[in-house]
Amino acid sequence: MNNDSTKLTVDAVVFGYRAPKEIIVLLIQRKFEPFKGTWALPGGFVLNGESLEDAVYRELQEETGVELSYLEQLYTFGKPDRDPRGHVVSVAYFGLIKPDNLDLVASTDATDAHWFSIKELPKLAFDHQDILNRAINRLRAKVGYEPIGFELLDSKFLFGELENLYMSLLDRTIDRRNFRKKILALGILDELDEKVSQGPGRPAKLFQFNEKRYFELKEQGIFFEI
């Protein structure tokens, strides 16, 4: 790499959810220097003639085997000293996915790929901790202006599971009665006739997202204060 030139990379912050209350992030272990053996976000250099979006999807698939249908651009990180190889500007993206039943396959520049709790992270290469912190803040902020959960919960779920997800995202307890009232008022949930028994007490009803309404509000935006 020519240290006199500015190079362009992409990085992907992929979040998942592990019940009952854990937000996780996908990391890879670097195969080569710099930071060989250190954990990092999936990503790499943008190829000539390649779009940023194509580059981030390609790197994510090559290094982890994961394919996402949607990634959102997060921020551009361009401090001249962020990469020991020279001036490397990174455009970071983030997305959400259900981690269950995903086969992680590390390849190309990665020796391993693994999910980590955002509360129990290894030391990260480059400025990837800064990138991850910004992504966590964005994810928590999204709770206030668009519905969350479709990409992280099973197709059918208990209302308590949705409550646990929001508490995990916000990293605090919530007023359950107020939360239920506000969520139901959005019209994004369909109550099903199916019930699940959870020990003593009456069986609880299952819910599913009303996909049409959910994505209408995701596009329009909401004001949702808990």
CSV table of C-alpha atoms in Angstrom, one decimal:
chain,number,residue,atom,x,y,z
A,1,MET,CA,0.0,0.0,0.0
A,2,ASN,CA,1.3,3.5,-0.9
A,3,ASN,CA,1.3,5.5,2.3
A,4,ASP,CA,1.1,8.8,0.3
A,5,SER,CA,-2.4,7.9,-1.0
A,6,THR,CA,-5.7,7.9,0.7
A,7,LYS,CA,-7.5,4.5,0.6
A,8,LEU,CA,-11.1,3.7,1.1
A,9,THR,CA,-12.6,0.9,3.2
A,10,VAL,CA,-15.9,-0.2,4.6
A,11,ASP,CA,-16.8,-1.8,7.9
A,12,ALA,CA,-20.0,-3.6,9.0
A,13,VAL,CA,-21.5,-3.5,12.5
A,14,VAL,CA,-24.0,-6.3,12.6
A,15,PHE,CA,-26.2,-6.6,15.7
A,16,GLY,CA,-28.2,-9.6,16.8
A,17,TYR,CA,-30.4,-10.4,19.8
A,18,ARG,CA,-30.0,-13.3,22.2
A,19,ALA,CA,-32.9,-13.9,24.6
A,20,PRO,CA,-33.7,-13.0,27.2
A,21,LYS,CA,-31.7,-9.7,27.4
A,22,GLU,CA,-28.5,-9.6,25.4
A,23,ILE,CA,-27.5,-7.6,22.4
A,24,ILE,CA,-24.7,-9.2,20.4
A,25,VAL,CA,-22.4,-8.0,17.7
A,26,LEU,CA,-20.6,-10.0,14.9
A,27,LEU,CA,-16.7,-9.8,15.0
A,28,ILE,CA,-14.0,-11.4,13.0
A,29,GLN,CA,-10.4,-12.4,14.1
A,30,ARG,CA,-7.9,-10.8,11.7
A,31,LYS,CA,-5.7,-13.2,9.8
A,32,PHE,CA,-3.0,-10.7,8.7
A,33,GLU,CA,-1.2,-7.7,10.0
A,34,PRO,CA,-1.8,-5.1,11.1
A,35,PHE,CA,-3.5,-6.3,14.3
A,36,LYS,CA,-3.1,-10.0,13.3
A,37,GLY,CA,-5.0,-12.2,15.7
A,38,THR,CA,-7.1,-9.3,17.1
A,39,TRP,CA,-10.8,-9.1,16.9
A,40,ALA,CA,-12.3,-6.5,14.5
A,41,LEU,CA,-15.5,-5.6,12.6
A,42,PRO,CA,-15.9,-7.3,9.3
A,43,GLY,CA,-14.8,-5.1,6.4
A,44,GLY,CA,-12.0,-4.3,4.0
A,45,PHE,CA,-10.9,-2.2,1.0
A,46,VAL,CA,-13.3,-1.1,-1.7
A,47,LEU,CA,-12.3,-2.5,-5.1
A,48,ASN,CA,-11.9,-0.3,-8.1
A,49,GLY,CA,-15.2,0.3,-9.7
A,50,GLU,CA,-17.1,-1.2,-6.7
A,51,SER,CA,-19.9,0.7,-4.9
A,52,LEU,CA,-19.7,1.1,-1.2
A,53,GLU,CA,-22.8,-1.0,-0.7
A,54,ASP,CA,-21.4,-3.8,-2.9
A,55,ALA,CA,-18.1,-3.7,-1.0
A,56,VAL,CA,-19.7,-4.0,2.5
A,57,TYR,CA,-22.0,-6.8,1.4
A,58,ARG,CA,-19.0,-8.6,-0.2
A,59,GLU,CA,-16.7,-8.2,2.7
A,60,LEU,CA,-19.4,-9.4,5.2
A,61,GLN,CA,-20.1,-12.5,3.1
A,62,GLU,CA,-16.4,-13.3,2.5
A,63,GLU,CA,-15.3,-12.9,6.1
A,64,THR,CA,-18.3,-14.3,8.0
A,65,GLY,CA,-20.6,-16.1,5.5
A,66,VAL,CA,-23.5,-13.8,6.5
A,67,GLU,CA,-25.8,-12.2,4.0
A,68,LEU,CA,-27.9,-9.3,5.0
A,69,SER,CA,-30.8,-7.8,3.0
A,70,TYR,CA,-30.3,-4.4,4.4
A,71,LEU,CA,-27.4,-2.3,5.9
A,72,GLU,CA,-27.7,1.4,6.9
A,73,GLN,CA,-24.8,3.8,6.5
A,74,LEU,CA,-23.6,4.9,9.9
A,75,TYR,CA,-20.7,7.3,9.7
A,76,THR,CA,-17.4,8.0,8.0
A,77,PHE,CA,-14.2,7.6,10.0
A,78,GLY,CA,-11.2,9.4,8.5
A,79,LYS,CA,-8.6,10.4,11.1
A,80,PRO,CA,-5.2,10.2,9.4
A,81,ASP,CA,-3.7,8.0,12.1
A,82,ARG,CA,-6.6,5.5,12.5
A,83,ASP,CA,-4.7,2.8,10.4
A,84,PRO,CA,-1.0,2.1,10.7
A,85,ARG,CA,-0.8,1.4,6.9
A,86,GLY,CA,-1.5,5.0,6.1
A,87,HIS,CA,-4.4,7.3,5.6
A,88,VAL,CA,-7.4,5.0,5.3
A,89,VAL,CA,-10.9,6.3,5.4
A,90,SER,CA,-13.7,3.9,6.4
A,91,VAL,CA,-17.4,4.2,5.7
A,92,ALA,CA,-19.2,2.2,8.4
A,93,TYR,CA,-22.5,0.5,8.0
A,94,PHE,CA,-24.8,-1.3,10.5
A,95,GLY,CA,-27.6,-3.8,10.3
A,96,LEU,CA,-29.7,-6.2,12.3
A,97,ILE,CA,-30.2,-9.9,11.9
A,98,LYS,CA,-31.5,-13.0,13.7
A,99,PRO,CA,-28.3,-14.9,14.7
A,100,ASP,CA,-30.0,-18.2,15.3
A,101,ASN,CA,-29.3,-20.9,12.7
A,102,LEU,CA,-26.7,-18.8,11.0
A,103,ASP,CA,-23.6,-20.7,10.0
A,104,LEU,CA,-20.6,-18.4,10.4
A,105,VAL,CA,-17.8,-19.1,8.0
A,106,ALA,CA,-14.6,-17.2,8.3
A,107,SER,CA,-12.6,-16.8,5.1
A,108,THR,CA,-10.3,-14.5,3.2
A,109,ASP,CA,-8.8,-12.0,5.8
A,110,ALA,CA,-10.5,-13.7,8.8
A,111,THR,CA,-9.4,-16.8,10.8
A,112,ASP,CA,-12.6,-16.8,12.9
A,113,ALA,CA,-16.0,-15.2,13.2
A,114,HIS,CA,-18.0,-15.0,16.4
A,115,TRP,CA,-20.9,-13.3,18.2
A,116,PHE,CA,-20.0,-11.2,21.3
A,117,SER,CA,-22.2,-9.5,23.8
A,118,ILE,CA,-21.8,-5.8,23.5
A,119,LYS,CA,-21.1,-5.8,27.3
A,120,GLU,CA,-18.3,-8.4,27.1
A,121,LEU,CA,-16.1,-7.3,24.2
A,122,PRO,CA,-12.5,-8.2,23.4
A,123,LYS,CA,-10.0,-5.5,22.6
A,124,LEU,CA,-10.8,-4.3,19.0
A,125,ALA,CA,-8.4,-3.5,16.2
A,126,PHE,CA,-8.0,0.0,14.7
A,127,ASP,CA,-10.7,2.5,15.9
A,128,HIS,CA,-13.4,-0.2,15.8
A,129,GLN,CA,-14.4,0.3,19.4
A,130,ASP,CA,-15.3,3.9,18.4
A,131,ILE,CA,-17.2,2.7,15.4
A,132,LEU,CA,-19.1,0.2,17.5
A,133,ASN,CA,-19.9,2.8,20.2
A,134,ARG,CA,-21.4,5.1,17.6
A,135,ALA,CA,-23.4,2.2,16.2
A,136,ILE,CA,-24.7,1.2,19.7
A,137,ASN,CA,-25.8,4.9,20.2
A,138,ARG,CA,-27.6,4.9,16.8
A,139,LEU,CA,-29.3,1.6,17.6
A,140,ARG,CA,-30.6,3.0,20.9
A,141,ALA,CA,-31.7,6.2,19.3
A,142,LYS,CA,-33.7,4.3,16.7
A,143,VAL,CA,-36.1,3.1,19.4
A,144,GLY,CA,-37.4,6.6,19.6
A,145,TYR,CA,-38.1,7.2,15.9
A,146,GLU,CA,-38.9,3.9,14.3
A,147,PRO,CA,-40.3,0.5,15.3
A,148,ILE,CA,-37.7,-2.1,16.3
A,149,GLY,CA,-37.9,-5.9,16.5
A,150,PHE,CA,-38.9,-7.3,13.1
A,151,GLU,CA,-35.3,-8.2,12.2
A,152,LEU,CA,-34.5,-9.5,15.7
A,153,LEU,CA,-37.4,-11.5,17.1
A,154,ASP,CA,-39.0,-14.8,15.9
A,155,SER,CA,-42.0,-14.4,13.6
A,156,LYS,CA,-44.2,-15.2,16.6
A,157,PHE,CA,-43.4,-14.0,20.1
A,158,LEU,CA,-44.7,-13.3,23.5
A,159,PHE,CA,-45.3,-9.6,24.4
A,160,GLY,CA,-42.8,-10.1,27.3
A,161,GLU,CA,-40.1,-11.0,24.7
A,162,LEU,CA,-40.7,-7.6,22.9
A,163,GLU,CA,-40.4,-5.9,26.3
A,164,ASN,CA,-37.1,-7.7,27.0
A,165,LEU,CA,-35.8,-6.7,23.6
A,166,TYR,CA,-36.5,-3.0,24.3
A,167,MET,CA,-34.9,-3.2,27.7
A,168,SER,CA,-31.8,-4.8,26.2
A,169,LEU,CA,-31.6,-2.1,23.6
A,170,LEU,CA,-32.0,0.7,26.1
A,171,ASP,CA,-30.0,-1.0,28.8
A,172,ARG,CA,-32.5,-0.1,31.5
A,173,THR,CA,-35.9,-1.2,32.9
A,174,ILE,CA,-39.1,0.2,31.5
A,175,ASP,CA,-42.6,0.9,32.7
A,176,ARG,CA,-44.3,-2.3,31.3
A,177,ARG,CA,-47.8,-1.0,31.5
A,178,ASN,CA,-46.9,2.3,29.7
A,179,PHE,CA,-44.8,0.4,27.1
A,180,ARG,CA,-47.7,-2.0,26.3
A,181,LYS,CA,-50.1,0.8,25.9
A,182,LYS,CA,-47.8,2.8,23.6
A,183,ILE,CA,-46.7,-0.2,21.5
A,184,LEU,CA,-50.3,-1.4,20.9
A,185,ALA,CA,-51.3,2.1,20.0
A,186,LEU,CA,-48.8,2.0,17.1
A,187,GLY,CA,-50.8,-0.8,15.4
A,188,ILE,CA,-47.7,-2.8,14.5
A,189,LEU,CA,-48.7,-5.9,16.4
A,190,ASP,CA,-51.3,-8.6,15.6
A,191,GLU,CA,-52.5,-10.6,18.5
A,192,LEU,CA,-52.8,-14.3,17.6
A,193,ASP,CA,-55.2,-16.9,18.8
A,194,GLU,CA,-52.2,-19.1,19.7
A,195,LYS,CA,-51.1,-19.3,23.3
A,196,VAL,CA,-48.0,-20.6,25.1
A,197,SER,CA,-47.8,-22.0,28.6
A,198,GLN,CA,-45.0,-20.7,30.7
A,199,GLY,CA,-45.2,-22.6,34.0
A,200,PRO,CA,-47.9,-21.6,36.5
A,201,GLY,CA,-50.6,-19.1,35.5
A,202,ARG,CA,-52.6,-18.6,32.4
A,203,PRO,CA,-51.1,-19.3,29.0
A,204,ALA,CA,-49.9,-16.1,27.3
A,205,LYS,CA,-51.0,-15.1,23.8
A,206,LEU,CA,-48.5,-14.9,21.0
A,207,PHE,CA,-48.1,-11.8,18.8
A,208,GLN,CA,-46.6,-11.1,15.4
A,209,PHE,CA,-45.7,-7.9,13.6
A,210,ASN,CA,-48.1,-6.5,11.1
A,211,GLU,CA,-45.5,-6.3,8.4
A,212,LYS,CA,-47.4,-3.7,6.3
A,213,ARG,CA,-48.0,-1.3,9.2
A,214,TYR,CA,-44.5,-1.9,10.6
A,215,PHE,CA,-42.7,-0.9,7.5
A,216,GLU,CA,-45.0,2.0,6.8
A,217,LEU,CA,-44.0,3.4,10.2
A,218,LYS,CA,-40.4,2.5,9.7
A,219,GLU,CA,-40.5,4.7,6.5
A,220,GLN,CA,-42.6,7.5,8.0
A,221,GLY,CA,-41.0,7.7,11.4
A,222,ILE,CA,-42.6,7.8,14.8
A,223,PHE,CA,-42.2,9.5,18.1
A,224,PHE,CA,-41.9,6.8,20.7
A,225,GLU,CA,-40.8,7.8,24.2
A,226,ILE,CA,-40.5,5.1,26.9
